[in-house]
Amino acid sequence: AQSVTQPDIHITVSEGASLELRCNYSYGATPYLFWYVQSPGQGLQLLLKYFSGDTLVQGIKGFEAEFKRSQSSFNLRKPSVHWSDAAEYFCAVGAGNTNAGKSTFGDGTTLTVKP
Amino acid sequence: DVKVTQSSRYLVKRTGEKVFLECVQDMDHENMFWYRQDPGLGLRLIYFSYDVKMKEKGDIPEGYSVSREKKERFSLILESASTNQTSMYLCASSSGTGDDEQYFGPGTRLTVT
């Protein structure tokens, strides 16, 4: 069975500081990995995804993530955080077209940005 | 752009009522999902559907049922609402072509009193 762990429930950073959100997954084969963002009162929006190829993937809003197979990790990074990045972030692992495209989501990390 | 819409943003129902939550997607996606989201518990899958009239239970199906009569529409039904079903409900869809990125609706915040 696949699973996702986001070790940090809540992270606070100052505006302009760098950000790294951690994600560890458990999956038997090559995973499909995603990061989603949820602004208050909204649904989730995809930030970026990894299926294969280059292990450093670029996403929207200046985010990037690096797939590290040896560490079973897919950490999300941003070099300089903006106040508008305050939101909840979810890491997810999927199985591709098997299993009806189901993804398993982590419990989320809430990001607070200090002025 | 893919659009997933949900029939209500906020809903207040009484205990014991039958509740319908509707979700519509406009991108001809094969797969559709219903999640509930509670603080500290992340997203939990209630039911999903991989084709018209096809459905499978997710992780927490108890107290819920679903209906998918048309490809674009996936309904979540609470047969007899209870206070512990007060939650945010999120609908999502994915193409079913191997790229299982999910597209989410804005959510329905349901309160059962």
Short mmCIF file of C-alpha atoms in Angstrom, two decimals:
data_model
loop_
_atom_site.label_atom_id
_atom_site.label_comp_id
_atom_site.label_asym_id
_atom_site.label_seq_id
_atom_site.Cartn_x
_atom_site.Cartn_y
_atom_site.Cartn_z
CA ALA A 1 0.00 0.00 0.00
CA GLN A 2 1.15 3.49 -0.70
CA SER A 3 1.50 6.13 2.00
CA VAL A 4 2.72 9.68 2.40
CA THR A 5 4.18 11.40 5.44
CA GLN A 6 4.50 15.13 5.83
CA PRO A 7 6.47 15.47 9.07
CA ASP A 8 5.77 19.16 9.61
CA ILE A 9 2.22 20.09 10.54
CA HIS A 10 2.91 23.80 10.65
CA ILE A 11 5.81 25.91 9.39
CA THR A 12 6.35 29.63 9.83
CA VAL A 13 8.81 31.56 7.68
CA SER A 14 9.52 35.22 7.15
CA GLU A 15 8.64 36.81 3.85
CA GLY A 16 11.65 36.62 1.56
CA ALA A 17 13.14 33.63 3.34
CA SER A 18 13.63 30.26 1.69
CA LEU A 19 11.21 27.41 2.23
CA GLU A 20 11.45 23.64 2.25
CA LEU A 21 8.46 21.40 2.95
CA ARG A 22 9.22 17.76 3.54
CA CYS A 23 7.47 14.77 2.06
CA ASN A 24 8.32 11.10 2.44
CA TYR A 25 6.46 8.39 0.61
CA SER A 26 6.16 4.64 0.64
CA TYR A 27 5.45 2.88 -2.63
CA GLY A 28 6.65 -0.34 -4.17
CA ALA A 29 7.28 0.82 -7.71
CA THR A 30 8.20 4.10 -9.33
CA PRO A 31 5.75 6.56 -7.89
CA TYR A 32 3.84 9.39 -9.41
CA LEU A 33 4.39 12.28 -7.02
CA PHE A 34 2.49 15.53 -6.66
CA TRP A 35 2.42 18.68 -4.61
CA TYR A 36 -0.85 20.57 -4.29
CA VAL A 37 -1.64 23.88 -2.61
CA GLN A 38 -4.89 24.86 -0.94
CA SER A 39 -5.65 28.48 -0.18
CA PRO A 40 -8.18 29.16 2.57
CA GLY A 41 -11.69 28.18 1.55
CA GLN A 42 -10.58 26.78 -1.79
CA GLY A 43 -10.02 23.44 -3.43
CA LEU A 44 -6.56 22.06 -4.14
CA GLN A 45 -4.44 23.25 -7.05
CA LEU A 46 -1.54 21.34 -8.54
CA LEU A 47 1.87 22.97 -8.01
CA LEU A 48 4.01 20.34 -9.72
CA LYS A 49 4.32 16.65 -10.46
CA TYR A 50 6.97 14.01 -11.08
CA PHE A 51 6.56 10.89 -13.17
CA SER A 52 10.00 10.15 -14.55
CA GLY A 53 13.09 11.81 -15.99
CA ASP A 54 14.79 14.78 -14.40
CA THR A 55 14.49 14.45 -10.66
CA LEU A 56 14.28 18.21 -10.15
CA VAL A 57 10.91 19.46 -11.32
CA GLN A 58 9.73 23.02 -11.69
CA GLY A 59 6.22 24.07 -10.90
CA ILE A 60 4.04 27.11 -10.82
CA LYS A 61 4.51 30.12 -8.56
CA GLY A 62 8.30 29.60 -8.40
CA PHE A 63 8.16 26.25 -6.59
CA GLU A 64 10.37 23.28 -7.31
CA ALA A 65 10.70 19.78 -5.89
CA GLU A 66 13.38 17.14 -5.97
CA PHE A 67 12.71 13.42 -6.16
CA LYS A 68 15.24 11.39 -4.20
CA ARG A 69 14.60 7.70 -4.62
CA SER A 70 17.24 6.66 -2.08
CA GLN A 71 15.52 8.72 0.60
CA SER A 72 11.94 8.13 -0.59
CA SER A 73 11.49 11.87 -0.49
CA PHE A 74 9.95 14.56 -2.63
CA ASN A 75 10.61 17.84 -0.83
CA LEU A 76 9.11 21.11 -2.03
CA ARG A 77 11.27 24.24 -2.12
CA LYS A 78 11.01 27.91 -2.89
CA PRO A 79 13.97 30.30 -2.69
CA SER A 80 12.01 33.35 -1.56
CA VAL A 81 8.57 33.14 0.01
CA HIS A 82 5.87 35.72 -0.65
CA TRP A 83 3.02 36.54 1.72
CA SER A 84 0.59 35.07 -0.81
CA ASP A 85 2.22 31.65 -0.38
CA ALA A 86 0.52 31.26 2.99
CA ALA A 87 -1.66 28.19 2.49
CA GLU A 88 -1.85 24.49 3.17
CA TYR A 89 0.37 22.21 1.12
CA PHE A 90 -0.30 18.56 0.36
CA CYS A 91 2.06 15.95 -1.00
CA ALA A 92 0.48 13.00 -2.80
CA VAL A 93 1.62 9.72 -4.32
CA GLY A 94 -0.24 7.98 -7.12
CA ALA A 95 -0.01 4.79 -9.11
CA GLY A 96 -0.56 6.10 -12.61
CA ASN A 97 -3.30 4.52 -14.62
CA THR A 98 -3.53 1.51 -12.39
CA ASN A 99 -5.91 1.63 -9.49
CA ALA A 100 -8.17 4.14 -11.26
CA GLY A 101 -5.72 6.97 -10.80
CA LYS A 102 -6.10 7.08 -7.05
CA SER A 103 -3.69 9.18 -5.10
CA THR A 104 -2.84 9.00 -1.44
CA PHE A 105 -2.44 12.37 0.24
CA GLY A 106 -0.36 13.40 3.19
CA ASP A 107 -1.98 15.19 6.10
CA GLY A 108 -0.75 18.55 4.88
CA THR A 109 1.60 21.28 6.07
CA THR A 110 0.23 24.70 6.92
CA LEU A 111 2.54 27.53 5.93
CA THR A 112 2.38 30.85 7.75
CA VAL A 113 4.36 33.77 6.31
CA LYS A 114 5.52 36.50 8.70
CA PRO A 115 5.86 40.02 7.33
CA ASP B 1 -8.94 24.88 -18.27
CA VAL B 2 -10.50 21.97 -16.48
CA LYS B 3 -13.35 23.03 -14.35
CA VAL B 4 -14.84 21.07 -11.51
CA THR B 5 -17.88 22.60 -9.93
CA GLN B 6 -19.73 21.65 -6.78
CA SER B 7 -23.37 22.48 -6.27
CA SER B 8 -23.00 24.37 -3.00
CA ARG B 9 -20.19 26.12 -1.16
CA TYR B 10 -21.99 25.99 2.17
CA LEU B 11 -24.77 23.71 3.30
CA VAL B 12 -26.56 23.34 6.63
CA LYS B 13 -28.68 20.24 7.22
CA ARG B 14 -30.41 18.62 10.14
CA THR B 15 -29.59 15.25 11.63
CA GLY B 16 -31.38 12.47 9.78
CA GLU B 17 -31.88 14.39 6.55
CA LYS B 18 -30.86 12.90 3.23
CA VAL B 19 -28.18 15.09 1.68
CA PHE B 20 -27.02 15.26 -1.92
CA LEU B 21 -23.73 16.83 -2.93
CA GLU B 22 -23.29 17.27 -6.65
CA CYS B 23 -20.08 17.52 -8.63
CA VAL B 24 -19.70 18.24 -12.33
CA GLN B 25 -16.54 18.24 -14.46
CA ASP B 26 -16.29 19.58 -17.97
CA MET B 27 -13.21 17.79 -19.34
CA ASP B 28 -14.54 14.34 -20.17
CA HIS B 29 -12.50 12.80 -17.36
CA GLU B 30 -12.87 9.10 -16.65
CA ASN B 31 -12.18 9.21 -12.93
CA MET B 32 -13.99 11.13 -10.23
CA PHE B 33 -13.44 11.21 -6.49
CA TRP B 34 -15.09 12.36 -3.30
CA TYR B 35 -12.98 13.29 -0.28
CA ARG B 36 -13.70 14.71 3.10
CA GLN B 37 -11.23 17.04 4.72
CA ASP B 38 -10.98 17.52 8.46
CA PRO B 39 -8.36 19.45 10.42
CA GLY B 40 -5.32 17.32 11.15
CA LEU B 41 -6.62 14.40 9.09
CA GLY B 42 -5.78 15.57 5.59
CA LEU B 43 -7.89 14.29 2.71
CA ARG B 44 -9.66 11.00 3.16
CA LEU B 45 -11.14 9.22 0.16
CA ILE B 46 -14.81 8.34 0.51
CA TYR B 47 -15.63 6.87 -2.90
CA PHE B 48 -14.30 7.02 -6.40
CA SER B 49 -15.59 6.17 -9.84
CA TYR B 50 -13.57 5.09 -12.87
CA ASP B 51 -16.41 4.97 -15.37
CA VAL B 52 -20.09 5.69 -15.68
CA LYS B 53 -22.04 3.58 -13.21
CA MET B 54 -18.78 2.14 -11.82
CA LYS B 55 -17.79 2.97 -8.29
CA GLU B 56 -15.52 1.71 -5.58
CA LYS B 57 -15.28 2.35 -1.90
CA GLY B 58 -12.46 4.45 -0.62
CA ASP B 59 -11.08 4.54 2.87
CA ILE B 60 -14.13 5.85 4.72
CA PRO B 61 -17.32 4.88 2.84
CA GLU B 62 -19.52 4.22 5.87
CA GLY B 63 -22.59 6.42 5.92
CA TYR B 64 -22.16 7.51 2.31
CA SER B 65 -23.18 6.34 -1.14
CA VAL B 66 -22.51 7.69 -4.62
CA SER B 67 -24.10 7.83 -8.01
CA ARG B 68 -22.58 8.33 -11.44
CA GLU B 69 -25.25 8.15 -14.10
CA LYS B 70 -23.43 10.44 -16.52
CA LYS B 71 -19.74 10.76 -17.14
CA GLU B 72 -19.54 14.39 -16.09
CA ARG B 73 -21.52 14.12 -12.86
CA PHE B 74 -20.68 12.38 -9.61
CA SER B 75 -23.00 12.68 -6.65
CA LEU B 76 -22.30 11.99 -3.00
CA ILE B 77 -25.26 10.98 -0.89
CA LEU B 78 -25.56 11.03 2.85
CA GLU B 79 -28.50 8.73 3.46
CA SER B 80 -29.15 9.98 6.99
CA ALA B 81 -26.91 12.86 7.95
CA SER B 82 -25.22 12.78 11.33
CA THR B 83 -23.29 15.43 13.21
CA ASN B 84 -20.03 13.54 12.70
CA GLN B 85 -20.43 14.12 8.98
CA THR B 86 -19.93 17.83 9.45
CA SER B 87 -16.90 18.46 7.28
CA MET B 88 -15.47 19.96 4.11
CA TYR B 89 -16.24 17.78 1.09
CA LEU B 90 -14.02 17.97 -1.96
CA CYS B 91 -14.74 16.53 -5.37
CA ALA B 92 -11.97 15.84 -7.88
CA SER B 93 -11.54 14.36 -11.32
CA SER B 94 -8.66 12.95 -13.34
CA SER B 95 -8.28 12.02 -16.97
CA GLY B 96 -7.69 8.29 -16.63
CA THR B 97 -4.99 8.37 -19.32
CA GLY B 98 -2.11 7.62 -16.95
CA ASP B 99 -1.47 11.15 -15.82
CA ASP B 100 -3.42 10.96 -12.60
CA GLU B 101 -3.17 14.58 -11.65
CA GLN B 102 -6.43 15.44 -9.95
CA TYR B 103 -8.45 18.57 -10.52
CA PHE B 104 -10.43 19.76 -7.53
CA GLY B 105 -13.64 21.64 -7.04
CA PRO B 106 -13.87 24.48 -4.51
CA GLY B 107 -15.41 22.28 -1.84
CA THR B 108 -18.68 22.17 0.06
CA ARG B 109 -18.63 22.95 3.73
CA LEU B 110 -21.41 20.86 5.23
CA THR B 111 -22.72 21.47 8.73
CA VAL B 112 -25.10 18.94 10.25
CA THR B 113 -26.97 20.20 13.28
#
